[in-house]
XYZ file of C-alpha atoms in Angstrom:
369
model
C -19.401 -63.525 5.045
C -22.768 -62.414 3.682
C -23.727 -63.048 0.054
C -24.163 -60.058 -2.208
C -27.710 -59.219 -3.190
C -28.882 -59.220 -6.779
C -27.864 -55.950 -8.402
C -29.185 -54.027 -11.416
C -26.701 -55.757 -13.732
C -28.108 -59.167 -12.954
C -31.681 -57.922 -13.423
C -30.762 -56.670 -16.894
C -29.197 -60.061 -17.604
C -32.451 -61.754 -16.632
C -34.432 -59.635 -19.081
C -31.937 -60.276 -21.875
C -32.052 -64.013 -21.191
C -35.830 -64.109 -21.328
C -35.923 -62.136 -24.571
C -33.363 -64.411 -26.182
C -35.247 -67.513 -25.112
C -38.495 -66.193 -26.599
C -36.848 -65.157 -29.853
C -34.883 -68.362 -30.375
C -36.589 -71.500 -31.601
C -35.921 -74.638 -29.530
C -33.638 -76.093 -32.191
C -31.476 -72.979 -31.974
C -31.091 -73.032 -28.180
C -27.717 -74.836 -28.214
C -26.234 -71.805 -29.942
C -26.884 -69.810 -26.760
C -24.670 -72.173 -24.758
C -20.955 -71.470 -25.101
C -18.670 -74.462 -25.078
C -16.906 -75.150 -21.747
C -13.547 -73.918 -22.964
C -15.151 -70.652 -24.109
C -16.917 -69.598 -20.892
C -15.301 -68.923 -17.515
C -18.553 -69.769 -15.706
C -18.379 -73.378 -16.908
C -16.119 -75.265 -14.522
C -16.556 -78.595 -16.270
C -18.999 -80.517 -18.419
C -18.746 -84.273 -18.881
C -20.790 -87.219 -20.076
C -20.772 -90.330 -17.888
C -21.848 -93.774 -19.065
C -21.950 -96.711 -16.630
C -19.766 -94.844 -14.177
C -17.091 -93.909 -16.685
C -16.327 -90.447 -18.017
C -16.452 -90.271 -21.793
C -13.599 -88.581 -23.675
C -13.773 -84.909 -24.569
C -15.437 -81.896 -23.000
C -18.642 -81.321 -24.968
C -21.171 -78.545 -24.614
C -24.102 -79.196 -22.308
C -26.600 -79.489 -25.166
C -24.493 -82.082 -27.004
C -23.715 -84.058 -23.855
C -27.331 -84.046 -22.710
C -28.530 -85.238 -26.100
C -25.981 -88.070 -25.982
C -26.958 -88.983 -22.393
C -30.612 -89.336 -23.334
C -29.637 -91.870 -25.978
C -27.820 -93.981 -23.368
C -29.657 -96.057 -20.815
C -27.062 -95.529 -18.071
C -25.749 -92.134 -19.131
C -25.972 -88.682 -17.608
C -24.188 -85.373 -17.956
C -22.773 -83.247 -15.134
C -22.443 -79.538 -15.861
C -20.659 -77.436 -13.245
C -21.310 -73.674 -13.237
C -19.794 -70.965 -11.061
C -21.866 -67.774 -10.739
C -23.302 -67.960 -14.281
C -25.103 -65.076 -15.901
C -28.875 -65.138 -16.007
C -28.964 -65.546 -19.801
C -26.576 -68.503 -19.775
C -28.311 -70.357 -16.982
C -31.750 -69.710 -18.482
C -30.555 -71.317 -21.708
C -29.215 -74.338 -19.793
C -32.519 -74.632 -17.932
C -34.466 -74.513 -21.206
C -32.456 -77.400 -22.635
C -32.858 -79.454 -19.435
C -36.573 -78.680 -19.082
C -36.263 -76.687 -15.844
C -39.110 -74.245 -15.185
C -38.614 -70.516 -14.596
C -39.515 -70.653 -10.891
C -36.681 -73.124 -10.280
C -34.332 -70.889 -12.265
C -35.274 -67.945 -10.044
C -34.560 -69.897 -6.869
C -31.325 -71.366 -8.186
C -29.923 -67.955 -9.085
C -30.652 -66.603 -5.574
C -27.457 -66.418 -3.533
C -28.959 -66.409 -0.042
C -30.925 -69.677 -0.103
C -31.134 -71.992 2.882
C -30.437 -75.733 2.512
C -33.545 -77.266 1.000
C -34.793 -79.941 -1.367
C -37.710 -79.475 -3.736
C -39.074 -81.588 -6.554
C -40.691 -79.837 -9.515
C -41.829 -82.238 -12.199
C -38.962 -84.573 -13.067
C -36.301 -82.234 -11.666
C -35.156 -82.148 -8.032
C -33.483 -78.976 -6.744
C -31.111 -79.582 -3.829
C -29.446 -76.580 -2.171
C -26.482 -76.931 0.186
C -24.626 -74.118 1.946
C -20.863 -74.139 1.537
C -18.402 -73.054 4.215
C -14.741 -72.150 4.507
C -12.563 -71.216 7.473
C -10.850 -67.859 6.961
C -7.313 -67.751 8.298
C -6.531 -64.873 10.678
C -3.509 -64.044 12.799
C -5.661 -63.109 15.779
C -9.324 -62.719 16.509
C -10.507 -59.102 16.527
C -13.892 -57.433 16.671
C -13.952 -57.370 12.832
C -12.310 -60.700 11.989
C -13.995 -62.887 9.387
C -13.877 -66.465 10.644
C -16.300 -68.375 8.397
C -17.052 -67.618 4.746
C -20.196 -69.206 3.323
C -21.750 -69.648 -0.080
C -24.272 -71.933 -1.759
C -24.389 -74.829 -4.200
C -27.646 -75.809 -5.890
C -27.905 -79.147 -7.703
C -30.585 -79.646 -10.338
C -30.937 -83.414 -10.682
C -32.888 -85.029 -13.491
C -32.971 -88.477 -15.084
C -30.009 -87.820 -17.357
C -28.341 -84.687 -15.993
C -26.945 -82.861 -12.992
C -26.384 -79.107 -13.105
C -24.435 -77.691 -10.175
C -24.580 -73.914 -9.685
C -22.171 -72.495 -7.127
C -22.213 -68.998 -5.617
C -19.458 -67.680 -3.348
C -15.768 -68.455 -3.051
C -16.251 -71.496 -0.796
C -17.245 -74.958 -1.937
C -15.264 -75.649 -5.123
C -16.363 -78.992 -6.584
C -13.303 -79.948 -8.661
C -12.044 -82.319 -5.949
C -15.544 -83.792 -5.609
C -15.679 -84.583 -9.317
C -12.194 -86.118 -9.332
C -12.923 -88.222 -6.268
C -16.221 -89.457 -7.661
C -14.617 -90.393 -10.978
C -12.253 -92.657 -9.038
C -15.305 -94.557 -7.724
C -16.993 -95.875 -10.896
C -19.217 -98.211 -8.896
C -20.744 -95.269 -7.031
C -20.806 -93.044 -10.109
C -22.634 -95.762 -12.020
C -25.639 -95.393 -9.688
C -26.677 -92.316 -11.670
C -27.087 -88.567 -11.130
C -27.927 -88.915 -7.437
C -24.382 -90.153 -6.822
C -23.281 -86.575 -7.557
C -25.734 -85.325 -4.940
C -24.254 -87.694 -2.384
C -20.659 -86.777 -3.258
C -21.380 -83.045 -2.932
C -23.133 -83.408 0.430
C -20.407 -85.731 1.699
C -17.766 -83.150 0.786
C -19.714 -80.320 2.413
C -20.071 -82.309 5.644
C -16.328 -83.050 5.638
C -15.652 -79.331 5.281
C -18.093 -78.638 8.118
C -16.003 -80.948 10.315
C -12.811 -79.129 9.356
C -14.338 -75.699 9.958
C -15.811 -76.752 13.306
C -12.393 -77.990 14.431
C -10.766 -74.663 13.569
C -13.585 -72.716 15.236
C -13.095 -74.852 18.342
C -9.496 -73.630 18.531
C -10.684 -70.020 18.457
C -13.205 -70.751 21.209
C -10.518 -72.358 23.358
C -8.243 -69.333 22.954
C -11.039 -67.033 24.073
C -11.745 -69.272 27.042
C -8.090 -69.187 28.091
C -7.935 -65.378 28.057
C -11.434 -64.609 29.325
C -10.360 -64.143 32.979
C -6.977 -62.545 32.454
C -6.674 -59.267 34.373
C -4.444 -57.737 31.710
C -4.352 -58.652 28.025
C -7.558 -60.675 28.132
C -10.120 -60.901 25.352
C -12.576 -58.097 24.761
C -16.321 -58.573 24.790
C -16.346 -57.416 21.134
C -14.158 -60.388 20.178
C -16.596 -62.817 21.773
C -19.525 -61.161 19.996
C -17.694 -61.358 16.670
C -16.940 -65.071 17.009
C -20.519 -65.667 18.075
C -21.812 -63.859 14.966
C -19.529 -65.961 12.773
C -20.726 -69.112 14.523
C -24.332 -68.113 13.830
C -23.455 -67.836 10.128
C -21.931 -71.307 10.281
C -25.018 -72.683 12.038
C -27.193 -71.357 9.211
C -25.223 -73.565 6.846
C -25.116 -76.704 8.993
C -28.359 -77.029 10.940
C -30.924 -76.573 8.095
C -29.252 -79.344 6.069
C -30.762 -81.927 8.428
C -34.256 -81.513 6.971
C -33.287 -82.188 3.306
C -31.296 -85.258 4.326
C -34.223 -86.626 6.319
C -36.501 -85.976 3.332
C -34.168 -87.915 1.038
C -34.115 -90.855 3.478
C -37.909 -91.073 3.571
C -39.413 -94.180 2.013
C -41.223 -92.157 -0.660
C -38.185 -90.270 -1.956
C -36.616 -90.720 -5.402
C -33.296 -91.789 -3.899
C -31.917 -94.942 -5.571
C -31.862 -97.885 -3.127
C -28.147 -98.352 -3.636
C -27.438 -94.850 -2.323
C -29.662 -94.933 0.760
C -26.950 -96.347 3.031
C -24.490 -93.684 1.812
C -26.903 -90.911 2.705
C -27.591 -92.473 6.102
C -23.872 -92.414 6.869
C -23.453 -88.778 5.856
C -26.539 -87.867 7.894
C -24.890 -89.423 10.965
C -21.702 -87.409 10.406
C -23.773 -84.258 9.981
C -25.395 -84.892 13.365
C -21.934 -84.915 14.943
C -21.183 -81.500 13.469
C -24.547 -80.179 14.663
C -23.792 -81.327 18.208
C -20.335 -79.736 18.123
C -21.652 -76.420 16.857
C -24.373 -76.408 19.516
C -21.769 -77.022 22.235
C -19.598 -74.162 20.910
C -22.583 -71.844 21.000
C -23.334 -72.751 24.606
C -19.680 -72.375 25.565
C -19.489 -68.945 23.936
C -22.593 -67.910 25.858
C -20.895 -68.996 29.080
C -17.675 -67.185 28.172
C -19.611 -64.049 27.293
C -21.544 -64.067 30.551
C -18.393 -64.755 32.529
C -16.500 -61.979 30.753
C -19.341 -59.512 31.340
C -19.332 -60.471 35.014
C -15.557 -59.997 35.095
C -15.878 -56.569 33.477
C -18.522 -55.592 36.021
C -16.318 -56.811 38.860
C -13.348 -54.869 37.517
C -15.466 -51.733 37.269
C -16.693 -52.259 40.830
C -13.098 -52.613 42.048
C -12.121 -49.455 40.222
C -15.020 -47.568 41.784
C -13.989 -48.736 45.259
C -10.427 -47.545 44.670
C -11.663 -44.184 43.474
C -13.935 -43.876 46.528
C -11.084 -44.836 48.890
C -8.679 -42.285 47.450
C -11.423 -39.658 47.479
C -11.991 -40.329 51.189
C -8.250 -40.032 51.901
C -8.024 -36.777 49.956
C -11.072 -35.412 51.766
C -9.238 -35.263 55.139
C -6.596 -32.598 54.256
C -9.146 -30.825 52.058
C -11.568 -30.472 54.958
C -8.940 -29.314 57.483
C -7.365 -26.875 55.029
C -10.787 -25.552 54.169
C -11.634 -24.895 57.800
C -8.382 -23.070 58.516
C -8.770 -21.125 55.331
C -11.850 -19.330 56.716
C -9.583 -16.652 58.314
C -11.407 -16.409 61.647
C -9.570 -14.453 64.391
C -10.280 -16.989 67.103
C -9.320 -20.517 65.994
C -7.511 -23.289 67.960
C -3.723 -22.954 67.815
C -4.003 -20.214 65.195
C -1.236 -18.076 66.708
C 0.751 -20.895 68.280
C 4.337 -21.309 67.111
C 3.930 -25.024 66.370
C 0.332 -24.859 65.092
C 1.204 -25.329 61.426
C 3.343 -28.392 62.076
C 0.689 -29.892 64.333
C -2.041 -29.521 61.689
C 0.171 -31.073 58.993
C 0.948 -33.997 61.308
C -2.741 -34.501 62.058
C -3.592 -34.546 58.332
C -0.776 -36.989 57.521
C -1.746 -39.273 60.396
C -5.397 -39.317 59.366
C -4.526 -40.054 55.722
C -2.154 -42.850 56.734
C -4.783 -44.370 59.020
C -7.420 -44.342 56.280
C -4.977 -45.785 53.747
C -4.144 -48.727 56.012
C -7.839 -49.223 56.774
C -8.787 -49.376 53.066
C -5.868 -51.682 52.268
C -6.970 -54.056 54.992
C -10.563 -54.101 53.706
C -9.436 -54.770 50.113
C -10.453 -51.457 48.638
C -6.877 -50.546 47.750
């Protein structure tokens, strides 16, 4: 569920990348960029002109150079967890500053949009529902990651961290809409956000099923849900909320009159913002419902414990009768009532049994047993 923090290996990669960039002259930078078919981190790299993908799968440097020569051309490079050296080289070619590189390589970023020079960095959290046979106190329900889009005049670089949020389907779907793709690099931003919001809807629907199951079993006397299960689902829902709720601010910023959003895409972003609001409302309702289930379950647990204590007290009172009588007659005094009578033993046993039976019926009638 949680993203891994930057380790020593990545720090070493950063240093190597910086050294290479300082040693290499700008004309030699393309040599630092492996071709797409030679690097597993490169998911795809394509040049688009007037909404149409050009043949071949060039390197980013070649495609970007070709896009700058075309009025309506841009390149989309998709990266999955690239090394620091590789991404630093890509950023150098695209003119992305080091501060943006630092933020893009961070795996725990919140949804945000930031413009630095001619490059806009848009971060979106990805989400994925994790299948599980039953909900336990350790079940993983929602897996999250991050996608950062660096959008310039002639390029889009998407950097994905985490297993969720693959963009292959997004690229294929966008390529089937040349009219939308022809609106430029921001069409990729719209397609990615649209896909993430669709996934949010799917995840929220599956989470709703888990919430309903907990609600059905919350008041069962035997075999009901544990409080730990409710806490676990609530923690997973909090992780999901961190992906969904903060995305509202970047979308509102893009819809502002002063944003760089092309006029032709404004209506698209307004629609996706409306669908995001629906997900936000659903997630908020699940959170409130889980709070109610948790409080109800805690009250049920307290009531069950109170009932158990009353049963224990009732049985203790019943057991106290023969204990008290036997304790008195066990004092071995010479002068005690019916001590030497032939039927004294039977009488005492009958008295104890009668008293225990009377108390048992009394506690049953009062609901303690």
